[in-house]
mmCIF file of C-alpha atoms in Angstrom:
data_model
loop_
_atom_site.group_PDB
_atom_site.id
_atom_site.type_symbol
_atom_site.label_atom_id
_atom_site.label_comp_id
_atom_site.label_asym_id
_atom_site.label_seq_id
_atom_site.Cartn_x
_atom_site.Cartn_y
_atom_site.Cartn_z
ATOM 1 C CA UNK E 2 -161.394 -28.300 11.641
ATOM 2 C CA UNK E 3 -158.890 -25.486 12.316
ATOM 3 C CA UNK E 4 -159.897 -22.077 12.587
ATOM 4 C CA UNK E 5 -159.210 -19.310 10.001
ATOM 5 C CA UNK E 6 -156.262 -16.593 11.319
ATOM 6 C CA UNK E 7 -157.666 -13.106 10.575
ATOM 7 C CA UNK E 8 -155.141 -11.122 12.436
ATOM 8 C CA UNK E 9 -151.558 -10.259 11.598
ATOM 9 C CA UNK E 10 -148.817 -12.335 13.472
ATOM 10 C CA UNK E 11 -145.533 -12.533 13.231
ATOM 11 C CA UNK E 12 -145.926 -16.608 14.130
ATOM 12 C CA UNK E 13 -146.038 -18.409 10.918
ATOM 13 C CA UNK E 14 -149.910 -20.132 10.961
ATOM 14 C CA UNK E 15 -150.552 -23.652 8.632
ATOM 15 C CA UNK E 16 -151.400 -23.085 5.170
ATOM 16 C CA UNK E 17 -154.904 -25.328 4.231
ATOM 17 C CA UNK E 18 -154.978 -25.464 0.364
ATOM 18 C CA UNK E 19 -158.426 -25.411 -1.344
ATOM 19 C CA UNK E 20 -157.004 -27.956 -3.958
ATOM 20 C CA UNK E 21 -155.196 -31.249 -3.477
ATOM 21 C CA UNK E 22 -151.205 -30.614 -3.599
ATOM 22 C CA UNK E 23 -149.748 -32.775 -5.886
ATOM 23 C CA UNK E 24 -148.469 -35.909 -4.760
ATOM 24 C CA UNK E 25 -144.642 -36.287 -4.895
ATOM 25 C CA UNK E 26 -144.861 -40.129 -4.923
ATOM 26 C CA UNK E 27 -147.139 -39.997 -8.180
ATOM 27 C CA UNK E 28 -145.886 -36.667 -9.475
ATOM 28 C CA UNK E 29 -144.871 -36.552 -13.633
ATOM 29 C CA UNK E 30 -141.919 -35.798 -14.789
ATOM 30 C CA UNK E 31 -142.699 -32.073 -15.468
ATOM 31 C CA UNK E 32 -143.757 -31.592 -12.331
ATOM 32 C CA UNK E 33 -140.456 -33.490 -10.395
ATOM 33 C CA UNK E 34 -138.620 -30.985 -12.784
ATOM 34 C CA UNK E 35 -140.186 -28.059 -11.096
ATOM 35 C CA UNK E 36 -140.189 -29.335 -7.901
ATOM 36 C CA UNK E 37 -136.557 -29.301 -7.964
ATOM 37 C CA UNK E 38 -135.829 -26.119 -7.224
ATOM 38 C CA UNK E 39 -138.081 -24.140 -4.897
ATOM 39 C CA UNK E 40 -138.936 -20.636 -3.773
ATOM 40 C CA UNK E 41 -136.338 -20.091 -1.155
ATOM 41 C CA UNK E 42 -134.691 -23.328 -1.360
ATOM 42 C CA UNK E 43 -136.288 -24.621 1.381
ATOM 43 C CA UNK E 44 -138.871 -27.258 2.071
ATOM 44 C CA UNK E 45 -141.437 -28.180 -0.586
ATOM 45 C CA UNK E 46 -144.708 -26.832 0.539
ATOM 46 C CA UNK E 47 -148.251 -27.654 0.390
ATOM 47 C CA UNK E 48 -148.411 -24.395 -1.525
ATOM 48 C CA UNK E 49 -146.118 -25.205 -4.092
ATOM 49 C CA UNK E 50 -146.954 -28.497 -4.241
ATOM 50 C CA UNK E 51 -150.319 -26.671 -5.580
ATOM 51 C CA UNK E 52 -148.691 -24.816 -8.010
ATOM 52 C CA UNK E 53 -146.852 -27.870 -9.399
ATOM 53 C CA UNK E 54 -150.617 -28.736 -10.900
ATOM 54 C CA UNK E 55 -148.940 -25.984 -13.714
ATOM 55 C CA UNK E 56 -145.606 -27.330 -13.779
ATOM 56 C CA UNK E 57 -144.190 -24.733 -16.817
ATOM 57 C CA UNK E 58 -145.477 -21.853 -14.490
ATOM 58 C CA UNK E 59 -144.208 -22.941 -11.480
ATOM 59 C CA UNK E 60 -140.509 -23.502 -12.975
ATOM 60 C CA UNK E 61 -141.001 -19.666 -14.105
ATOM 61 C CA UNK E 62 -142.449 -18.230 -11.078
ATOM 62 C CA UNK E 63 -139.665 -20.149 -8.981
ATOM 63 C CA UNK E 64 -137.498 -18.477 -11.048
ATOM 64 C CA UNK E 65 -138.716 -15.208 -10.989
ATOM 65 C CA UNK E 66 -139.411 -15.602 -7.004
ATOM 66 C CA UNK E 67 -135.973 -16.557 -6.337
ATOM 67 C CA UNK E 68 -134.195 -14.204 -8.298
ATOM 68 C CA UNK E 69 -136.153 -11.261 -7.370
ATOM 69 C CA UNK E 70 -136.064 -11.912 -3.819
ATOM 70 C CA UNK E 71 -132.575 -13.387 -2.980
ATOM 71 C CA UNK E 72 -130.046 -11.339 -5.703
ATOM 72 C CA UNK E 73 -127.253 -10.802 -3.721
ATOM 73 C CA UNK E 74 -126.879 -7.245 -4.950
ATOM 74 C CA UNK E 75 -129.441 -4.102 -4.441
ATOM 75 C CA UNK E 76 -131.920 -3.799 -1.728
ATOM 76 C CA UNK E 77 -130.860 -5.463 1.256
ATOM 77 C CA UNK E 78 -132.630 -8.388 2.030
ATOM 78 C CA UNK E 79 -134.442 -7.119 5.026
ATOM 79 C CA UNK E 80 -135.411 -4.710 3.036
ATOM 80 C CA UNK E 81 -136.894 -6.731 0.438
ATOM 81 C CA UNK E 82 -139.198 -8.497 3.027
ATOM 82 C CA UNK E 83 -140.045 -5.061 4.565
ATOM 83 C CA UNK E 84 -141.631 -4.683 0.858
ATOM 84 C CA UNK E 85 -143.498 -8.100 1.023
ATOM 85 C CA UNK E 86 -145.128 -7.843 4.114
ATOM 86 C CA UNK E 87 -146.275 -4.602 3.083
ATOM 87 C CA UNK E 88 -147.667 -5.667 0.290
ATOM 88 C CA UNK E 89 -148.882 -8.331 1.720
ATOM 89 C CA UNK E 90 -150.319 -6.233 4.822
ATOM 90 C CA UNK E 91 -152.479 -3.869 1.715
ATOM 91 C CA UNK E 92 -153.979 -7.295 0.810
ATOM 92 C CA UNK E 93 -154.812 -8.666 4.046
ATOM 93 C CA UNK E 94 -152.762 -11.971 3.103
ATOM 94 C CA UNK E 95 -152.005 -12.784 6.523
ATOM 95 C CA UNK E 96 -149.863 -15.760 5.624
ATOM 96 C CA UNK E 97 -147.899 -14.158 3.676
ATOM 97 C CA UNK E 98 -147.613 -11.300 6.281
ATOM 98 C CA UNK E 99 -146.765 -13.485 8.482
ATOM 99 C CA UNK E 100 -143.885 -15.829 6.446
ATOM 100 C CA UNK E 101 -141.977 -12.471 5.332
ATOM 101 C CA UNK E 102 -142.454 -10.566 9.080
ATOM 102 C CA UNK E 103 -140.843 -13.990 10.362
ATOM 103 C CA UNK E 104 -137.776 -13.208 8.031
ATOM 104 C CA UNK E 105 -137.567 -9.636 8.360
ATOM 105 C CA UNK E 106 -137.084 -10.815 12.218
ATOM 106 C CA UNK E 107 -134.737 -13.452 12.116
ATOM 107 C CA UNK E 108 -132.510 -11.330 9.061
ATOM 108 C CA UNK E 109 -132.534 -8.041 11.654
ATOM 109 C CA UNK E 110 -132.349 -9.443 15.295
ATOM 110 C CA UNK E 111 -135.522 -7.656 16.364
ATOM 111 C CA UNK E 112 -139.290 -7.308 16.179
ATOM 112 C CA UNK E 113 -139.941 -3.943 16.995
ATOM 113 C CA UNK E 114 -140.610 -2.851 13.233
ATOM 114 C CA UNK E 115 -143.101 -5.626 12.400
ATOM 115 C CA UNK E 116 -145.236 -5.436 15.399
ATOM 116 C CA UNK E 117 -145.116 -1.189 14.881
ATOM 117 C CA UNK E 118 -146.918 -2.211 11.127
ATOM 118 C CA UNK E 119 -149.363 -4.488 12.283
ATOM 119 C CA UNK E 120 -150.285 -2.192 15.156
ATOM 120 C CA UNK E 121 -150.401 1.130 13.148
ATOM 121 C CA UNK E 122 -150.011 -0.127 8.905
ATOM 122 C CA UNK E 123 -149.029 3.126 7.121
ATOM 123 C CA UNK E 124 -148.644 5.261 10.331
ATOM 124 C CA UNK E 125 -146.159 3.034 11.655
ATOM 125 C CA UNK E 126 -143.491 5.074 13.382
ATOM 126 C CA UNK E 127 -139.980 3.525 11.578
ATOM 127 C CA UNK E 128 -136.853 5.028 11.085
ATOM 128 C CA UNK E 129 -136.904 7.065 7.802
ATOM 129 C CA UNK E 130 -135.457 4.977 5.504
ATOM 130 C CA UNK E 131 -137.671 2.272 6.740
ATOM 131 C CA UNK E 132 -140.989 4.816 6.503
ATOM 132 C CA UNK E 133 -140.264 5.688 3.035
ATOM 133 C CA UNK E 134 -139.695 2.130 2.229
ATOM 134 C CA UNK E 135 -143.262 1.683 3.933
ATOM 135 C CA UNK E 136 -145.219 4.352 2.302
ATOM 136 C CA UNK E 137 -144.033 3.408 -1.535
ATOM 137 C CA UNK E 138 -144.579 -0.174 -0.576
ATOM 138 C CA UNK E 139 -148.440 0.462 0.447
ATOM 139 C CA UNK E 140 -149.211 2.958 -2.034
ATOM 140 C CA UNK E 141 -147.504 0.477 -4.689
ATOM 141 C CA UNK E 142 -149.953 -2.205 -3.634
ATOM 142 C CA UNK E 143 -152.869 0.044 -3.265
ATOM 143 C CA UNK E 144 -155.367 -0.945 -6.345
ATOM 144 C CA UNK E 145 -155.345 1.082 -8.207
ATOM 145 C CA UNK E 146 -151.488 2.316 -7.009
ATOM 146 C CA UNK E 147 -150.911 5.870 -5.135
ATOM 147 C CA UNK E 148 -147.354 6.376 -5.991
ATOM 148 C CA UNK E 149 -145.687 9.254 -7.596
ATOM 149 C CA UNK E 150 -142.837 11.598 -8.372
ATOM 150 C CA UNK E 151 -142.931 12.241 -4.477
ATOM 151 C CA UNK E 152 -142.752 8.901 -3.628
ATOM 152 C CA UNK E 153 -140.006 8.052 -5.701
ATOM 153 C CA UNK E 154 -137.932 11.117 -4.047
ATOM 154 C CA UNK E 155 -138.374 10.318 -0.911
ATOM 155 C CA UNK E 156 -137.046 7.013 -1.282
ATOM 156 C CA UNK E 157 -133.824 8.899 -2.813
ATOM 157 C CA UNK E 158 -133.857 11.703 0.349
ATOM 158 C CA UNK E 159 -133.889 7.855 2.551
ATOM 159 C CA UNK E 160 -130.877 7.122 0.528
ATOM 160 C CA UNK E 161 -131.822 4.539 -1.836
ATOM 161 C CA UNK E 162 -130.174 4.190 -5.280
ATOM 162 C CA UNK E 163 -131.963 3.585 -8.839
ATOM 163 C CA UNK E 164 -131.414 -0.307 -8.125
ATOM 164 C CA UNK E 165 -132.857 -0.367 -4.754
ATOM 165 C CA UNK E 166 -135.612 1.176 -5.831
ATOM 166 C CA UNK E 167 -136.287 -0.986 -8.574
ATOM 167 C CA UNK E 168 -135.631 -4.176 -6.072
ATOM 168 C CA UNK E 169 -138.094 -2.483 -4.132
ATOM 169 C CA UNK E 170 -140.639 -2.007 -6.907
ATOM 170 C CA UNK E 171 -139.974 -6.261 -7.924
ATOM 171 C CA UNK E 172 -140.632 -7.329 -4.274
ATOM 172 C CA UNK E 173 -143.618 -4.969 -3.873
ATOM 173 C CA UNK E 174 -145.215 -6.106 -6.655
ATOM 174 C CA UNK E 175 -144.080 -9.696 -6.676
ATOM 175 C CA UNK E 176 -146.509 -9.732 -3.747
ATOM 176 C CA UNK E 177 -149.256 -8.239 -4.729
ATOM 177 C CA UNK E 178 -149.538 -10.954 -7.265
ATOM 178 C CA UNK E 179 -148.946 -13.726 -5.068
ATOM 179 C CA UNK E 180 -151.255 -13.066 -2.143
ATOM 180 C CA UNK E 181 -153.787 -12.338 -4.915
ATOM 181 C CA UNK E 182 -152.690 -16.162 -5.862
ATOM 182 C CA UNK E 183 -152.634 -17.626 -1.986
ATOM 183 C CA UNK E 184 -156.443 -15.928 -1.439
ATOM 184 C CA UNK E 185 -157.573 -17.939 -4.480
ATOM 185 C CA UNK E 186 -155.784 -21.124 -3.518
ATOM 186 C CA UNK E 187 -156.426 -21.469 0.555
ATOM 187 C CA UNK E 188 -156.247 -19.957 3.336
ATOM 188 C CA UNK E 189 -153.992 -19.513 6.657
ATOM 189 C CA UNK E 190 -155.332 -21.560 9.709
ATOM 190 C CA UNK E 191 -154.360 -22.131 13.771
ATOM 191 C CA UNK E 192 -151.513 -24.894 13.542
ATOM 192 C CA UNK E 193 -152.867 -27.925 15.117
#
């Protein structure tokens, strides 16, 4: 049996479902429908393989997923997985952490800002457009949320627009629902 990953990585760890994924050989119809698209157009995973047990909400979460994540225009989408992770960091989802600090990496060329987050959360030392981006992010996913008027200025002083900051608000919360959702439905493990 693999062991449970408790701290934050930046190395993507196995996802171990507490259900049985649905089986694409013996999946219905509803479910091949949507399976057909999938969040990030990549691989089908054992996690949405999971969700395909709801087929209708799965085709709308896709949906919602894909479009909130990867819309060309707004936030960039670095940016966007700065949000997720630190939404996801607030929850303690390390999977998640760990899926969206991989992007952030591979979309900026470096590492430096995820390992400053999982070293010092909040108090991470960023550049200030990052740190504002930070701050709302956590206080966003805080339950219940800490954000204000202040928090919503000093995104504008980091120079983000009104759709920025409402990509930002999507992605933030987007996650705080889903690694409510990945708790629930397994758990990340050492890759075997």
């Amino acid at each position: 049996m693999s062991r449970v990953i408790r701290k934050f990585t930046t190395r993507v760890p196995q996802w171990r479902p507490h259900l049985t994924p649905v089986d694409l050989d013996n999946a219905t119809p509803a479910q091949r429908e949507a399976l057909k698209e999938t969040p990030s157009n990549t691989k089908v995973s054992d996690y949405v393989l999971v969700l395909a047990h709801d087929p209708e909400s799965l085709r709308i979460r896709t949906a919602l997923f894909n479009g909130i994540m990867y819309d060309p225009d707004g936030l960039s989408r670095a940016e966007r997985e700065l949000g997720a992770v630190a939404a996801s960091f607030v929850n303690r989802c390390i999977y998640c952490a760990a899926v969206h600090a991989q992007r952030y990496n591979q979309l900026t060329g470096e590492d430096a800002v995820m390992q400053e987050i999982f070293f010092h959360g909040e108090k991470a030392r960023l550049d200030p457009r990052q740190q504002a981006i930070l701050r709302f992010a956590v206080g966003l996913s805080e339950c219940p949320p800490k954000v204000g008027a202040d928090d919503i200025a000093s995104l504008r002083e980091a120079g983000l627009d009104e759709l920025e900051i409402l990509d930002l608000t999507l992605a933030t919360t987007l996650f705080g629902w889903a690694n409510r959702l990945m708790h629930t439905l397994g758990e990340p493990v050492a890759a075997s």
